[in-house]
Amino acid sequence: MPMNDHHSEQSGPNIVRPYSLTSGRTRPAVELALEALIQALPQSVDRQWELDDVNAAIVALCQQSPSVAEIAARVGVPLGVARVLVADLVEAGHLQILATLKEDSTDSERRELIERVLSGLREI
């Protein structure tokens, strides 16, 4: 007689501790600046079914090339958790880092990137 799992389902909201999403890891696999713009790779959008809910939500959001800070705010996880999750998805080939500031970035490049990040955060 097969076991019935109906009793294992929760009836209330599923509350997950943020750091359990990263198995307690706090350091991202790749270095990620908060203002870095992240983009979903075309093949990852088609393969979201392989990901859990949080990672699938991040991949879907990254079709709009948000910053790491925007991803954290929109997904509702702490910045450190977002950095680890995004870095994992970059390493797995689902996301790519589009832009970040470097020491030799011009003032106009810095201003443009900061304005884009601020604009995205205001939309939240």
mmCIF file of C-alpha atoms in Angstrom:
data_model
loop_
_atom_site.group_PDB
_atom_site.id
_atom_site.type_symbol
_atom_site.label_atom_id
_atom_site.label_comp_id
_atom_site.label_asym_id
_atom_site.label_seq_id
_atom_site.Cartn_x
_atom_site.Cartn_y
_atom_site.Cartn_z
ATOM 1 C CA MET A 1 0.000 0.000 0.000
ATOM 2 C CA PRO A 2 1.617 3.315 -1.031
ATOM 3 C CA MET A 3 2.184 5.892 1.650
ATOM 4 C CA ASN A 4 0.027 8.973 1.539
ATOM 5 C CA ASP A 5 1.997 12.212 1.783
ATOM 6 C CA HIS A 6 -0.898 14.630 2.088
ATOM 7 C CA HIS A 7 -0.032 15.196 5.745
ATOM 8 C CA SER A 8 3.449 16.485 4.919
ATOM 9 C CA GLU A 9 2.152 19.493 2.977
ATOM 10 C CA GLN A 10 1.970 22.747 4.892
ATOM 11 C CA SER A 11 -1.286 24.607 4.926
ATOM 12 C CA GLY A 12 0.227 27.986 5.838
ATOM 13 C CA PRO A 13 2.786 30.119 4.047
ATOM 14 C CA ASN A 14 6.178 28.518 3.540
ATOM 15 C CA ILE A 15 8.647 30.617 5.509
ATOM 16 C CA VAL A 16 12.268 29.852 4.666
ATOM 17 C CA ARG A 17 15.145 31.311 6.620
ATOM 18 C CA PRO A 18 17.177 33.342 4.091
ATOM 19 C CA TYR A 19 20.527 31.724 4.838
ATOM 20 C CA SER A 20 19.060 28.232 4.402
ATOM 21 C CA LEU A 21 18.728 29.189 0.716
ATOM 22 C CA THR A 22 22.532 29.319 0.538
ATOM 23 C CA SER A 23 23.194 26.429 2.968
ATOM 24 C CA GLY A 24 24.666 29.041 5.298
ATOM 25 C CA ARG A 25 27.234 30.287 2.762
ATOM 26 C CA THR A 26 27.879 34.011 2.899
ATOM 27 C CA ARG A 27 30.644 34.367 0.290
ATOM 28 C CA PRO A 28 29.632 34.399 -3.391
ATOM 29 C CA ALA A 29 31.421 31.971 -5.748
ATOM 30 C CA VAL A 30 32.313 34.901 -8.024
ATOM 31 C CA GLU A 31 32.928 38.497 -6.942
ATOM 32 C CA LEU A 32 29.763 40.527 -7.425
ATOM 33 C CA ALA A 33 29.400 44.262 -6.880
ATOM 34 C CA LEU A 34 26.005 45.462 -5.644
ATOM 35 C CA GLU A 35 25.606 47.639 -8.725
ATOM 36 C CA ALA A 36 26.552 44.856 -11.168
ATOM 37 C CA LEU A 37 23.895 44.367 -13.830
ATOM 38 C CA ILE A 38 22.881 40.736 -14.287
ATOM 39 C CA GLN A 39 21.262 39.225 -17.371
ATOM 40 C CA ALA A 40 19.647 35.848 -17.919
ATOM 41 C CA LEU A 41 21.201 33.835 -20.730
ATOM 42 C CA PRO A 42 18.645 32.859 -23.401
ATOM 43 C CA GLN A 43 18.924 29.123 -22.746
ATOM 44 C CA SER A 44 18.388 29.600 -18.985
ATOM 45 C CA VAL A 45 14.966 31.155 -19.515
ATOM 46 C CA ASP A 46 13.867 27.943 -21.233
ATOM 47 C CA ARG A 47 15.394 25.790 -18.491
ATOM 48 C CA GLN A 48 13.838 27.439 -15.416
ATOM 49 C CA TRP A 49 12.023 24.191 -14.591
ATOM 50 C CA GLU A 50 15.370 22.789 -13.382
ATOM 51 C CA LEU A 51 15.590 25.459 -10.654
ATOM 52 C CA ASP A 52 13.861 25.835 -7.311
ATOM 53 C CA ASP A 53 11.371 28.677 -6.831
ATOM 54 C CA VAL A 54 13.826 31.346 -5.622
ATOM 55 C CA ASN A 55 16.402 30.678 -8.339
ATOM 56 C CA ALA A 56 13.704 30.509 -11.035
ATOM 57 C CA ALA A 57 12.385 33.875 -9.805
ATOM 58 C CA ILE A 58 15.899 35.355 -10.042
ATOM 59 C CA VAL A 59 16.391 34.023 -13.596
ATOM 60 C CA ALA A 60 12.978 35.405 -14.647
ATOM 61 C CA LEU A 61 13.792 38.800 -13.113
ATOM 62 C CA CYS A 62 17.168 38.873 -14.882
ATOM 63 C CA GLN A 63 15.485 39.064 -18.275
ATOM 64 C CA GLN A 64 15.254 42.803 -17.413
ATOM 65 C CA SER A 65 18.988 43.049 -16.497
ATOM 66 C CA PRO A 66 18.567 44.302 -12.918
ATOM 67 C CA SER A 67 21.395 45.069 -10.510
ATOM 68 C CA VAL A 68 22.286 42.684 -7.674
ATOM 69 C CA ALA A 69 20.731 45.214 -5.257
ATOM 70 C CA GLU A 70 17.451 45.205 -7.227
ATOM 71 C CA ILE A 71 17.377 41.403 -7.280
ATOM 72 C CA ALA A 72 17.716 41.282 -3.482
ATOM 73 C CA ALA A 73 14.906 43.817 -3.032
ATOM 74 C CA ARG A 74 12.514 42.234 -5.527
ATOM 75 C CA VAL A 75 13.052 38.639 -4.427
ATOM 76 C CA GLY A 76 12.914 39.702 -0.778
ATOM 77 C CA VAL A 77 16.208 38.260 0.444
ATOM 78 C CA PRO A 78 19.133 39.952 2.206
ATOM 79 C CA LEU A 79 21.833 41.363 -0.063
ATOM 80 C CA GLY A 80 24.393 38.770 1.037
ATOM 81 C CA VAL A 81 22.016 35.928 0.163
ATOM 82 C CA ALA A 82 21.224 37.478 -3.230
ATOM 83 C CA ARG A 83 24.946 37.769 -4.021
ATOM 84 C CA VAL A 84 25.523 34.070 -3.244
ATOM 85 C CA LEU A 85 22.460 32.918 -5.224
ATOM 86 C CA VAL A 86 23.290 35.114 -8.246
ATOM 87 C CA ALA A 87 26.941 33.979 -8.174
ATOM 88 C CA ASP A 88 25.803 30.333 -8.140
ATOM 89 C CA LEU A 89 23.553 30.978 -11.150
ATOM 90 C CA VAL A 90 26.425 32.720 -12.985
ATOM 91 C CA GLU A 91 28.675 29.719 -12.314
ATOM 92 C CA ALA A 92 25.933 27.309 -13.442
ATOM 93 C CA GLY A 93 25.621 29.171 -16.762
ATOM 94 C CA HIS A 94 22.134 30.619 -16.193
ATOM 95 C CA LEU A 95 23.139 34.274 -15.752
ATOM 96 C CA GLN A 96 25.886 36.590 -16.942
ATOM 97 C CA ILE A 97 27.349 39.742 -15.404
ATOM 98 C CA LEU A 98 26.759 42.594 -17.854
ATOM 99 C CA ALA A 99 28.409 45.582 -16.258
ATOM 100 C CA THR A 100 30.054 46.818 -13.134
ATOM 101 C CA LEU A 101 32.331 49.695 -12.260
ATOM 102 C CA LYS A 102 36.095 49.354 -12.473
ATOM 103 C CA GLU A 103 38.827 51.603 -11.113
ATOM 104 C CA ASP A 104 39.332 53.160 -14.552
ATOM 105 C CA SER A 105 35.603 53.716 -15.243
ATOM 106 C CA THR A 106 34.851 57.255 -16.401
ATOM 107 C CA ASP A 107 32.639 59.587 -14.393
ATOM 108 C CA SER A 108 29.901 59.334 -17.026
ATOM 109 C CA GLU A 109 30.009 55.506 -16.900
ATOM 110 C CA ARG A 110 29.752 55.662 -13.113
ATOM 111 C CA ARG A 111 26.875 58.155 -13.243
ATOM 112 C CA GLU A 112 24.967 56.146 -15.870
ATOM 113 C CA LEU A 113 25.260 52.902 -13.924
ATOM 114 C CA ILE A 114 24.320 54.518 -10.606
ATOM 115 C CA GLU A 115 21.311 56.250 -12.206
ATOM 116 C CA ARG A 116 20.153 52.946 -13.700
ATOM 117 C CA VAL A 117 20.445 51.166 -10.340
ATOM 118 C CA LEU A 118 18.591 53.986 -8.545
ATOM 119 C CA SER A 119 15.875 54.000 -11.204
ATOM 120 C CA GLY A 120 15.398 50.255 -10.834
ATOM 121 C CA LEU A 121 15.254 50.471 -7.051
ATOM 122 C CA ARG A 122 12.613 53.241 -7.231
ATOM 123 C CA GLU A 123 10.380 50.909 -9.278
ATOM 124 C CA ILE A 124 10.260 48.362 -6.468
#
